[in-house]
Amino acid sequence: MHIVRFVSPLTDAPAVGVDDGERVVELTGVTTVAELLRLPVEGLRERVDGADGPEHPSGSVRKLAPVDGLTEVWAAGVTYRRSREARVLESERASDVYELVYDAERPELFFKSVAWKVSGHGGRIAVRSDSEIDVPEPELGLVLNAAGEIVGYTVVDDVSSRTIEGVNPLYLPQAKIYLGACAAGPAIRPAWEVPDPYALDITLSIARDGETVWDGKASTSQLNRRLDDLAGYLFRADVFPDGAVLATGTCLVPDLPFTLRDGDAVTIGISEIGTLTTTVVRGLEAM
Ligand code: DO4
Ligand code: MG
């Protein structure tokens, strides 16, 4: 079962519902995912289990990114060995910062996106027109309620410019925070339905003109951090009244000089969580 945000065929407005694969049942009285994230996990579960609104065939509704309201998207970095290796190689002069943070007690966490800028399944992601090497970063996203509890999981793409961050790690916000740099979805799998989040397969496939030009597979078992520890650092000195989505870092990075191109189809799959497909455009004007 998944919690979905979609365009209601009844009102043409965003709605929230529960998708069992065959039908989507609307949650009456709830219009945003953010409202659910204000609840403690037991309250959220009750609300979801009691879905009794209008029903629609699952394939017939247009799914939206499962992030809205004031929910913020954050991301963790260098949480997998593969990410550390890739940053060390791309970094022109400051490669030791990545090695240091991989082993440090405090994780790297950075702000990624406000909710309204997040692209959903079937939407667009962008590469910057002032960057030459750009990659998707497939990541397990923790869906956290206002109390910082992990209430669900989703798929997040932390689209990044390797060119810009490679010049200087202080350029990370420009490499990673711009319109089209964040996608999430297609839905939220409730945490109580995922027995072991450290045993999920993550796949990435990039298709160009109908041909696969890059694909790879990894597992959350390779994560060098604990998920609740990452969430704990995010909530240590900040508040998130509408909850947060925390992307937990990438374990799949194509070798240099591979780069995304305009028109590429990027598909990220995480077992038990979902499959997120987006199309690449170049530059702000194309978003
Ligand atoms: O420090 C760079 C960011 C790394 C990152 O986004 C990741 O490991 O996923
Ligand atoms: Mg990342």
PDB file of C-alpha atoms and ligand atoms in Angstrom:
ATOM      1  CA  MET A   1       0.000   0.000   0.000  1.00  0.00           C
ATOM      2  CA  HIS A   2       1.182   3.508  -0.797  1.00  0.00           C
ATOM      3  CA  ILE A   3       0.139   6.985   0.267  1.00  0.00           C
ATOM      4  CA  VAL A   4      -0.364   8.961  -2.931  1.00  0.00           C
ATOM      5  CA  ARG A   5      -0.817  12.579  -3.843  1.00  0.00           C
ATOM      6  CA  PHE A   6      -2.756  12.899  -7.076  1.00  0.00           C
ATOM      7  CA  VAL A   7      -5.091  15.052  -9.113  1.00  0.00           C
ATOM      8  CA  SER A   8      -8.621  14.141  -8.061  1.00  0.00           C
ATOM      9  CA  PRO A   9     -10.778  13.393 -11.128  1.00  0.00           C
ATOM     10  CA  LEU A  10     -13.716  14.774  -9.108  1.00  0.00           C
ATOM     11  CA  THR A  11     -12.340  18.234  -8.329  1.00  0.00           C
ATOM     12  CA  ASP A  12      -9.282  18.542 -10.593  1.00  0.00           C
ATOM     13  CA  ALA A  13      -7.396  19.605  -7.462  1.00  0.00           C
ATOM     14  CA  PRO A  14      -4.596  17.829  -5.564  1.00  0.00           C
ATOM     15  CA  ALA A  15      -5.867  15.124  -3.214  1.00  0.00           C
ATOM     16  CA  VAL A  16      -4.320  12.524  -0.930  1.00  0.00           C
ATOM     17  CA  GLY A  17      -5.259   8.862  -0.925  1.00  0.00           C
ATOM     18  CA  VAL A  18      -4.257   5.283  -0.335  1.00  0.00           C
ATOM     19  CA  ASP A  19      -3.273   3.158  -3.352  1.00  0.00           C
ATOM     20  CA  ASP A  20      -3.407  -0.637  -3.052  1.00  0.00           C
ATOM     21  CA  GLY A  21      -2.261  -1.119  -6.656  1.00  0.00           C
ATOM     22  CA  GLU A  22      -5.786  -1.494  -8.015  1.00  0.00           C
ATOM     23  CA  ARG A  23      -7.632   1.475  -6.639  1.00  0.00           C
ATOM     24  CA  VAL A  24      -6.913   4.774  -4.976  1.00  0.00           C
ATOM     25  CA  VAL A  25      -9.185   5.593  -2.030  1.00  0.00           C
ATOM     26  CA  GLU A  26      -9.267   9.294  -1.169  1.00  0.00           C
ATOM     27  CA  LEU A  27      -8.686  10.403   2.399  1.00  0.00           C
ATOM     28  CA  THR A  28     -11.667  12.596   3.220  1.00  0.00           C
ATOM     29  CA  GLY A  29     -10.863  15.728   5.177  1.00  0.00           C
ATOM     30  CA  VAL A  30      -7.175  15.599   4.219  1.00  0.00           C
ATOM     31  CA  THR A  31      -5.958  17.618   1.252  1.00  0.00           C
ATOM     32  CA  THR A  32      -2.192  17.597   1.802  1.00  0.00           C
ATOM     33  CA  VAL A  33       0.474  15.075   2.753  1.00  0.00           C
ATOM     34  CA  ALA A  34       1.805  17.782   5.079  1.00  0.00           C
ATOM     35  CA  GLU A  35      -1.347  17.446   7.223  1.00  0.00           C
ATOM     36  CA  LEU A  36      -0.549  13.743   7.710  1.00  0.00           C
ATOM     37  CA  LEU A  37       3.037  14.582   8.649  1.00  0.00           C
ATOM     38  CA  ARG A  38       1.832  16.743  11.541  1.00  0.00           C
ATOM     39  CA  LEU A  39       0.460  13.549  13.186  1.00  0.00           C
ATOM     40  CA  PRO A  40       2.340  11.064  15.351  1.00  0.00           C
ATOM     41  CA  VAL A  41       2.969   7.772  13.561  1.00  0.00           C
ATOM     42  CA  GLU A  42       0.038   5.945  15.283  1.00  0.00           C
ATOM     43  CA  GLY A  43      -2.383   8.756  14.329  1.00  0.00           C
ATOM     44  CA  LEU A  44      -1.125   8.754  10.766  1.00  0.00           C
ATOM     45  CA  ARG A  45      -1.565   4.998  10.537  1.00  0.00           C
ATOM     46  CA  GLU A  46      -5.119   5.201  11.857  1.00  0.00           C
ATOM     47  CA  ARG A  47      -5.945   7.928   9.346  1.00  0.00           C
ATOM     48  CA  VAL A  48      -4.512   5.902   6.436  1.00  0.00           C
ATOM     49  CA  ASP A  49      -6.087   2.602   7.518  1.00  0.00           C
ATOM     50  CA  GLY A  50      -9.464   4.352   7.807  1.00  0.00           C
ATOM     51  CA  ALA A  51      -9.473   5.728   4.233  1.00  0.00           C
ATOM     52  CA  ASP A  52     -13.109   5.691   3.098  1.00  0.00           C
ATOM     53  CA  GLY A  53     -13.465   8.439   0.493  1.00  0.00           C
ATOM     54  CA  PRO A  54     -14.220   8.278  -3.237  1.00  0.00           C
ATOM     55  CA  GLU A  55     -12.390   5.538  -5.158  1.00  0.00           C
ATOM     56  CA  HIS A  56     -10.613   5.688  -8.531  1.00  0.00           C
ATOM     57  CA  PRO A  57      -8.876   2.986 -10.600  1.00  0.00           C
ATOM     58  CA  SER A  58      -5.190   3.203  -9.675  1.00  0.00           C
ATOM     59  CA  GLY A  59      -3.840   3.655 -13.207  1.00  0.00           C
ATOM     60  CA  SER A  60      -6.346   6.358 -14.057  1.00  0.00           C
ATOM     61  CA  VAL A  61      -5.154   9.118 -11.713  1.00  0.00           C
ATOM     62  CA  ARG A  62      -2.251  11.508 -12.322  1.00  0.00           C
ATOM     63  CA  LYS A  63       0.237  11.139  -9.484  1.00  0.00           C
ATOM     64  CA  LEU A  64       1.965  14.206  -8.075  1.00  0.00           C
ATOM     65  CA  ALA A  65       5.218  14.404  -6.101  1.00  0.00           C
ATOM     66  CA  PRO A  66       4.292  13.258  -2.573  1.00  0.00           C
ATOM     67  CA  VAL A  67       5.612  16.449  -0.973  1.00  0.00           C
ATOM     68  CA  ASP A  68       3.588  19.605  -0.358  1.00  0.00           C
ATOM     69  CA  GLY A  69       2.855  22.409   2.100  1.00  0.00           C
ATOM     70  CA  LEU A  70       5.883  23.534   4.094  1.00  0.00           C
ATOM     71  CA  THR A  71       7.539  20.103   4.006  1.00  0.00           C
ATOM     72  CA  GLU A  72      11.249  20.586   3.281  1.00  0.00           C
ATOM     73  CA  VAL A  73      13.476  18.185   1.363  1.00  0.00           C
ATOM     74  CA  TRP A  74      16.967  17.679   2.805  1.00  0.00           C
ATOM     75  CA  ALA A  75      19.734  15.308   1.786  1.00  0.00           C
ATOM     76  CA  ALA A  76      22.655  13.488   3.325  1.00  0.00           C
ATOM     77  CA  GLY A  77      25.957  13.155   1.478  1.00  0.00           C
ATOM     78  CA  VAL A  78      28.874  10.738   1.283  1.00  0.00           C
ATOM     79  CA  THR A  79      26.998   8.027   3.157  1.00  0.00           C
ATOM     80  CA  TYR A  80      28.152   5.247   0.808  1.00  0.00           C
ATOM     81  CA  ARG A  81      31.734   4.295  -0.116  1.00  0.00           C
ATOM     82  CA  ARG A  82      30.910   4.723  -3.831  1.00  0.00           C
ATOM     83  CA  SER A  83      29.874   8.338  -3.260  1.00  0.00           C
ATOM     84  CA  ARG A  84      33.109   9.054  -1.366  1.00  0.00           C
ATOM     85  CA  GLU A  85      35.221   7.565  -4.205  1.00  0.00           C
ATOM     86  CA  ALA A  86      33.338   9.523  -6.876  1.00  0.00           C
ATOM     87  CA  ARG A  87      33.673  12.884  -5.027  1.00  0.00           C
ATOM     88  CA  VAL A  88      37.380  12.348  -4.433  1.00  0.00           C
ATOM     89  CA  LEU A  89      37.866  11.771  -8.180  1.00  0.00           C
ATOM     90  CA  GLU A  90      35.776  14.737  -9.334  1.00  0.00           C
ATOM     91  CA  SER A  91      37.172  17.190  -6.781  1.00  0.00           C
ATOM     92  CA  GLU A  92      39.884  19.399  -8.221  1.00  0.00           C
ATOM     93  CA  ARG A  93      41.621  20.405  -4.981  1.00  0.00           C
ATOM     94  CA  ALA A  94      39.589  19.564  -1.884  1.00  0.00           C
ATOM     95  CA  SER A  95      39.104  15.798  -2.020  1.00  0.00           C
ATOM     96  CA  ASP A  96      39.977  15.269   1.653  1.00  0.00           C
ATOM     97  CA  VAL A  97      36.715  16.883   2.863  1.00  0.00           C
ATOM     98  CA  TYR A  98      34.807  13.913   1.459  1.00  0.00           C
ATOM     99  CA  GLU A  99      37.082  11.352   3.119  1.00  0.00           C
ATOM    100  CA  LEU A 100      36.825  13.196   6.435  1.00  0.00           C
ATOM    101  CA  VAL A 101      33.025  13.400   6.403  1.00  0.00           C
ATOM    102  CA  TYR A 102      32.583   9.745   5.423  1.00  0.00           C
ATOM    103  CA  ASP A 103      34.281   8.696   8.674  1.00  0.00           C
ATOM    104  CA  ALA A 104      33.072  11.544  10.895  1.00  0.00           C
ATOM    105  CA  GLU A 105      30.418  11.041  13.568  1.00  0.00           C
ATOM    106  CA  ARG A 106      28.400  14.028  12.285  1.00  0.00           C
ATOM    107  CA  PRO A 107      26.935  13.351   8.814  1.00  0.00           C
ATOM    108  CA  GLU A 108      26.855  15.822   5.951  1.00  0.00           C
ATOM    109  CA  LEU A 109      23.286  17.170   5.643  1.00  0.00           C
ATOM    110  CA  PHE A 110      22.195  19.877   3.253  1.00  0.00           C
ATOM    111  CA  PHE A 111      18.950  21.587   2.279  1.00  0.00           C
ATOM    112  CA  LYS A 112      17.704  20.355  -1.093  1.00  0.00           C
ATOM    113  CA  SER A 113      14.284  21.773  -2.000  1.00  0.00           C
ATOM    114  CA  VAL A 114      11.046  23.391  -0.976  1.00  0.00           C
ATOM    115  CA  ALA A 115       8.035  21.197  -1.718  1.00  0.00           C
ATOM    116  CA  TRP A 116       6.584  23.091  -4.676  1.00  0.00           C
ATOM    117  CA  LYS A 117       9.795  22.750  -6.703  1.00  0.00           C
ATOM    118  CA  VAL A 118       9.931  18.939  -6.436  1.00  0.00           C
ATOM    119  CA  SER A 119       9.175  17.085  -9.688  1.00  0.00           C
ATOM    120  CA  GLY A 120       7.066  13.938  -9.564  1.00  0.00           C
ATOM    121  CA  HIS A 121       6.874  10.695 -11.539  1.00  0.00           C
ATOM    122  CA  GLY A 122       6.589  11.443 -15.251  1.00  0.00           C
ATOM    123  CA  GLY A 123       7.898  14.974 -14.727  1.00  0.00           C
ATOM    124  CA  ARG A 124      11.084  16.805 -15.709  1.00  0.00           C
ATOM    125  CA  ILE A 125      14.472  17.137 -14.085  1.00  0.00           C
ATOM    126  CA  ALA A 126      17.020  19.669 -15.279  1.00  0.00           C
ATOM    127  CA  VAL A 127      20.727  19.972 -15.876  1.00  0.00           C
ATOM    128  CA  ARG A 128      22.141  23.486 -15.577  1.00  0.00           C
ATOM    129  CA  SER A 129      23.212  25.269 -18.734  1.00  0.00           C
ATOM    130  CA  ASP A 130      26.481  26.340 -16.998  1.00  0.00           C
ATOM    131  CA  SER A 131      27.508  22.750 -16.173  1.00  0.00           C
ATOM    132  CA  GLU A 132      29.126  20.062 -18.320  1.00  0.00           C
ATOM    133  CA  ILE A 133      28.897  16.908 -16.190  1.00  0.00           C
ATOM    134  CA  ASP A 134      25.572  16.205 -14.501  1.00  0.00           C
ATOM    135  CA  VAL A 135      24.171  13.069 -12.914  1.00  0.00           C
ATOM    136  CA  PRO A 136      21.051  11.768 -11.231  1.00  0.00           C
ATOM    137  CA  GLU A 137      21.583  10.563  -7.657  1.00  0.00           C
ATOM    138  CA  PRO A 138      19.124   7.773  -6.772  1.00  0.00           C
ATOM    139  CA  GLU A 139      18.478   7.867  -3.036  1.00  0.00           C
ATOM    140  CA  LEU A 140      16.179   6.308  -0.459  1.00  0.00           C
ATOM    141  CA  GLY A 141      14.095   9.166   0.977  1.00  0.00           C
ATOM    142  CA  LEU A 142      12.984   9.044   4.610  1.00  0.00           C
ATOM    143  CA  VAL A 143       9.566  10.615   5.145  1.00  0.00           C
ATOM    144  CA  LEU A 144       9.687  12.185   8.602  1.00  0.00           C
ATOM    145  CA  ASN A 145       6.751  13.541  10.590  1.00  0.00           C
ATOM    146  CA  ALA A 146       6.898  16.718  12.692  1.00  0.00           C
ATOM    147  CA  ALA A 147       8.225  14.676  15.620  1.00  0.00           C
ATOM    148  CA  GLY A 148      11.129  13.380  13.501  1.00  0.00           C
ATOM    149  CA  GLU A 149       9.796   9.809  13.333  1.00  0.00           C
ATOM    150  CA  ILE A 150      10.342   7.813  10.130  1.00  0.00           C
ATOM    151  CA  VAL A 151       6.753   7.296   8.951  1.00  0.00           C
ATOM    152  CA  GLY A 152       7.498   6.247   5.380  1.00  0.00           C
ATOM    153  CA  TYR A 153       9.924   5.966   2.482  1.00  0.00           C
ATOM    154  CA  THR A 154       9.995   7.352  -1.013  1.00  0.00           C
ATOM    155  CA  VAL A 155      12.406   7.568  -3.948  1.00  0.00           C
ATOM    156  CA  VAL A 156      14.399  10.795  -4.299  1.00  0.00           C
ATOM    157  CA  ASP A 157      16.618  11.985  -7.140  1.00  0.00           C
ATOM    158  CA  ASP A 158      19.297  14.416  -5.887  1.00  0.00           C
ATOM    159  CA  VAL A 159      20.227  15.664  -9.394  1.00  0.00           C
ATOM    160  CA  SER A 160      23.704  17.198  -9.212  1.00  0.00           C
ATOM    161  CA  SER A 161      26.302  19.077 -11.231  1.00  0.00           C
ATOM    162  CA  ARG A 162      29.643  17.318 -10.829  1.00  0.00           C
ATOM    163  CA  THR A 163      31.357  20.137 -12.723  1.00  0.00           C
ATOM    164  CA  ILE A 164      30.337  22.833 -10.250  1.00  0.00           C
ATOM    165  CA  GLU A 165      30.890  20.917  -7.004  1.00  0.00           C
ATOM    166  CA  GLY A 166      34.143  19.520  -8.431  1.00  0.00           C
ATOM    167  CA  VAL A 167      35.636  23.004  -8.685  1.00  0.00           C
ATOM    168  CA  ASN A 168      35.025  23.727  -5.007  1.00  0.00           C
ATOM    169  CA  PRO A 169      32.819  21.927  -2.406  1.00  0.00           C
ATOM    170  CA  LEU A 170      31.581  25.342  -1.254  1.00  0.00           C
ATOM    171  CA  TYR A 171      29.705  25.510  -4.551  1.00  0.00           C
ATOM    172  CA  LEU A 172      27.527  22.573  -3.399  1.00  0.00           C
ATOM    173  CA  PRO A 173      24.341  24.688  -3.111  1.00  0.00           C
ATOM    174  CA  GLN A 174      24.718  25.790  -6.748  1.00  0.00           C
ATOM    175  CA  ALA A 175      25.522  22.233  -7.834  1.00  0.00           C
ATOM    176  CA  LYS A 176      22.489  20.772  -6.092  1.00  0.00           C
ATOM    177  CA  ILE A 177      19.814  23.405  -5.450  1.00  0.00           C
ATOM    178  CA  TYR A 178      18.169  24.837  -8.568  1.00  0.00           C
ATOM    179  CA  LEU A 179      14.870  24.375 -10.395  1.00  0.00           C
ATOM    180  CA  GLY A 180      14.681  20.786 -11.674  1.00  0.00           C
ATOM    181  CA  ALA A 181      17.324  19.390  -9.320  1.00  0.00           C
ATOM    182  CA  CYS A 182      14.936  17.394  -7.147  1.00  0.00           C
ATOM    183  CA  ALA A 183      12.434  14.681  -7.982  1.00  0.00           C
ATOM    184  CA  ALA A 184      10.538  12.411  -5.587  1.00  0.00           C
ATOM    185  CA  GLY A 185       7.870   9.765  -5.705  1.00  0.00           C
ATOM    186  CA  PRO A 186       5.854   8.273  -7.148  1.00  0.00           C
ATOM    187  CA  ALA A 187       4.374   7.711  -3.652  1.00  0.00           C
ATOM    188  CA  ILE A 188       5.139   7.051   0.015  1.00  0.00           C
ATOM    189  CA  ARG A 189       5.400   3.493   1.331  1.00  0.00           C
ATOM    190  CA  PRO A 190       4.429   3.540   5.005  1.00  0.00           C
ATOM    191  CA  ALA A 191       7.294   2.604   7.327  1.00  0.00           C
ATOM    192  CA  TRP A 192       5.236  -0.109   9.034  1.00  0.00           C
ATOM    193  CA  GLU A 193       5.121  -2.017   5.730  1.00  0.00           C
ATOM    194  CA  VAL A 194       8.907  -2.049   5.229  1.00  0.00           C
ATOM    195  CA  PRO A 195      10.400  -4.623   7.603  1.00  0.00           C
ATOM    196  CA  ASP A 196      14.064  -3.978   6.749  1.00  0.00           C
ATOM    197  CA  PRO A 197      15.010  -0.651   5.118  1.00  0.00           C
ATOM    198  CA  TYR A 198      18.668  -1.791   5.148  1.00  0.00           C
ATOM    199  CA  ALA A 199      17.898  -4.541   2.609  1.00  0.00           C
ATOM    200  CA  LEU A 200      16.433  -2.614  -0.323  1.00  0.00           C
ATOM    201  CA  ASP A 201      17.783  -2.854  -3.874  1.00  0.00           C
ATOM    202  CA  ILE A 202      18.349   0.457  -5.631  1.00  0.00           C
ATOM    203  CA  THR A 203      18.556   0.522  -9.427  1.00  0.00           C
ATOM    204  CA  LEU A 204      19.283   3.326 -11.851  1.00  0.00           C
ATOM    205  CA  SER A 205      18.778   3.166 -15.580  1.00  0.00           C
ATOM    206  CA  ILE A 206      19.349   5.989 -18.062  1.00  0.00           C
ATOM    207  CA  ALA A 207      17.864   5.660 -21.551  1.00  0.00           C
ATOM    208  CA  ARG A 208      18.814   7.815 -24.548  1.00  0.00           C
ATOM    209  CA  ASP A 209      16.977   7.537 -27.874  1.00  0.00           C
ATOM    210  CA  GLY A 210      15.430   4.271 -26.654  1.00  0.00           C
ATOM    211  CA  GLU A 211      18.782   2.650 -25.714  1.00  0.00           C
ATOM    212  CA  THR A 212      20.090   2.143 -22.180  1.00  0.00           C
ATOM    213  CA  VAL A 213      23.283   4.198 -21.876  1.00  0.00           C
ATOM    214  CA  TRP A 214      23.939   3.535 -18.180  1.00  0.00           C
ATOM    215  CA  ASP A 215      22.513   1.221 -15.585  1.00  0.00           C
ATOM    216  CA  GLY A 216      23.555  -0.006 -12.186  1.00  0.00           C
ATOM    217  CA  LYS A 217      22.355  -1.678  -9.031  1.00  0.00           C
ATOM    218  CA  ALA A 218      23.238  -1.297  -5.355  1.00  0.00           C
ATOM    219  CA  SER A 219      21.682  -1.921  -1.962  1.00  0.00           C
ATOM    220  CA  THR A 220      20.868   0.073   1.149  1.00  0.00           C
ATOM    221  CA  SER A 221      22.857  -2.629   3.003  1.00  0.00           C
ATOM    222  CA  GLN A 222      25.950  -0.673   1.855  1.00  0.00           C
ATOM    223  CA  LEU A 223      24.875   2.448   3.776  1.00  0.00           C
ATOM    224  CA  ASN A 224      27.555   3.619   6.213  1.00  0.00           C
ATOM    225  CA  ARG A 225      25.030   5.339   8.534  1.00  0.00           C
ATOM    226  CA  ARG A 226      21.922   4.485  10.551  1.00  0.00           C
ATOM    227  CA  LEU A 227      18.694   5.988   9.208  1.00  0.00           C
ATOM    228  CA  ASP A 228      17.414   7.166  12.597  1.00  0.00           C
ATOM    229  CA  ASP A 229      20.798   8.756  13.268  1.00  0.00           C
ATOM    230  CA  LEU A 230      20.541  10.802  10.039  1.00  0.00           C
ATOM    231  CA  ALA A 231      17.006  11.872  10.998  1.00  0.00           C
ATOM    232  CA  GLY A 232      18.198  12.683  14.519  1.00  0.00           C
ATOM    233  CA  TYR A 233      20.877  15.069  13.229  1.00  0.00           C
ATOM    234  CA  LEU A 234      18.314  16.841  11.019  1.00  0.00           C
ATOM    235  CA  PHE A 235      15.968  17.448  13.955  1.00  0.00           C
ATOM    236  CA  ARG A 236      18.714  18.240  16.495  1.00  0.00           C
ATOM    237  CA  ALA A 237      18.519  22.014  16.186  1.00  0.00           C
ATOM    238  CA  ASP A 238      15.609  22.695  13.828  1.00  0.00           C
ATOM    239  CA  VAL A 239      11.830  22.266  13.651  1.00  0.00           C
ATOM    240  CA  PHE A 240       9.724  20.918  10.763  1.00  0.00           C
ATOM    241  CA  PRO A 241       6.020  21.500  11.523  1.00  0.00           C
ATOM    242  CA  ASP A 242       5.014  19.907   8.180  1.00  0.00           C
ATOM    243  CA  GLY A 243       7.651  17.168   8.444  1.00  0.00           C
ATOM    244  CA  ALA A 244      10.585  16.625   6.109  1.00  0.00           C
ATOM    245  CA  VAL A 245      11.894  14.268   3.461  1.00  0.00           C
ATOM    246  CA  LEU A 246      15.523  13.307   3.990  1.00  0.00           C
ATOM    247  CA  ALA A 247      17.366  11.723   1.044  1.00  0.00           C
ATOM    248  CA  THR A 248      19.966   9.362   2.458  1.00  0.00           C
ATOM    249  CA  GLY A 249      22.776   9.630  -0.108  1.00  0.00           C
ATOM    250  CA  THR A 250      23.670   7.918  -3.343  1.00  0.00           C
ATOM    251  CA  CYS A 251      25.380   4.603  -3.923  1.00  0.00           C
ATOM    252  CA  LEU A 252      25.230   4.728  -7.745  1.00  0.00           C
ATOM    253  CA  VAL A 253      27.443   7.204  -9.588  1.00  0.00           C
ATOM    254  CA  PRO A 254      28.344   6.756 -13.276  1.00  0.00           C
ATOM    255  CA  ASP A 255      32.080   6.952 -14.019  1.00  0.00           C
ATOM    256  CA  LEU A 256      33.401  10.237 -15.419  1.00  0.00           C
ATOM    257  CA  PRO A 257      32.914  11.654 -18.015  1.00  0.00           C
ATOM    258  CA  PHE A 258      29.345  10.275 -18.268  1.00  0.00           C
ATOM    259  CA  THR A 259      26.779  13.037 -18.194  1.00  0.00           C
ATOM    260  CA  LEU A 260      23.031  13.370 -18.543  1.00  0.00           C
ATOM    261  CA  ARG A 261      21.759  14.857 -21.785  1.00  0.00           C
ATOM    262  CA  ASP A 262      18.603  16.652 -22.784  1.00  0.00           C
ATOM    263  CA  GLY A 263      15.882  14.038 -23.472  1.00  0.00           C
ATOM    264  CA  ASP A 264      17.364  11.236 -21.340  1.00  0.00           C
ATOM    265  CA  ALA A 265      14.834   9.147 -19.423  1.00  0.00           C
ATOM    266  CA  VAL A 266      16.024   8.460 -15.870  1.00  0.00           C
ATOM    267  CA  THR A 267      14.430   5.548 -14.010  1.00  0.00           C
ATOM    268  CA  ILE A 268      15.175   4.907 -10.347  1.00  0.00           C
ATOM    269  CA  GLY A 269      13.749   1.824  -8.662  1.00  0.00           C
ATOM    270  CA  ILE A 270      13.857   0.977  -4.971  1.00  0.00           C
ATOM    271  CA  SER A 271      12.440  -2.428  -4.070  1.00  0.00           C
ATOM    272  CA  GLU A 272       9.298  -2.240  -1.904  1.00  0.00           C
ATOM    273  CA  ILE A 273       9.218   1.551  -2.326  1.00  0.00           C
ATOM    274  CA  GLY A 274       8.589   2.348  -6.009  1.00  0.00           C
ATOM    275  CA  THR A 275       9.901   3.383  -9.405  1.00  0.00           C
ATOM    276  CA  LEU A 276      10.403   7.022 -10.356  1.00  0.00           C
ATOM    277  CA  THR A 277      10.856   8.009 -14.001  1.00  0.00           C
ATOM    278  CA  THR A 278      11.657  11.530 -15.170  1.00  0.00           C
ATOM    279  CA  THR A 279      12.931  13.185 -18.348  1.00  0.00           C
ATOM    280  CA  VAL A 280      15.975  15.456 -18.503  1.00  0.00           C
ATOM    281  CA  VAL A 281      15.835  18.986 -19.897  1.00  0.00           C
ATOM    282  CA  ARG A 282      18.712  21.487 -20.183  1.00  0.00           C
ATOM    283  CA  GLY A 283      18.441  24.923 -18.664  1.00  0.00           C
ATOM    284  CA  LEU A 284      15.928  26.916 -16.699  1.00  0.00           C
ATOM    285  CA  GLU A 285      13.847  27.940 -19.707  1.00  0.00           C
ATOM    286  CA  ALA A 286      13.014  24.295 -20.511  1.00  0.00           C
ATOM    287  CA  MET A 287      11.636  23.519 -17.015  1.00  0.00           C
TER     288      MET A 287
HETATM  289  O1  DO4 B   1      29.139  16.200  -0.667  1.00  0.00           O
HETATM  290  C1  DO4 B   1      28.555  15.947  -1.640  1.00  0.00           C
HETATM  291  C2  DO4 B   1      27.201  15.443  -1.712  1.00  0.00           C
HETATM  292  C3  DO4 B   1      27.160  13.986  -1.787  1.00  0.00           C
HETATM  293  C4  DO4 B   1      25.825  13.446  -2.081  1.00  0.00           C
HETATM  294  O2  DO4 B   1      24.882  14.135  -2.443  1.00  0.00           O
HETATM  295  C5  DO4 B   1      25.615  12.003  -1.931  1.00  0.00           C
HETATM  296  O3  DO4 B   1      26.516  11.293  -1.467  1.00  0.00           O
HETATM  297  O4  DO4 B   1      24.540  11.559  -2.283  1.00  0.00           O
HETATM  298 MG    MG B   2      23.163  12.914  -3.127  1.00  0.00          MG
END
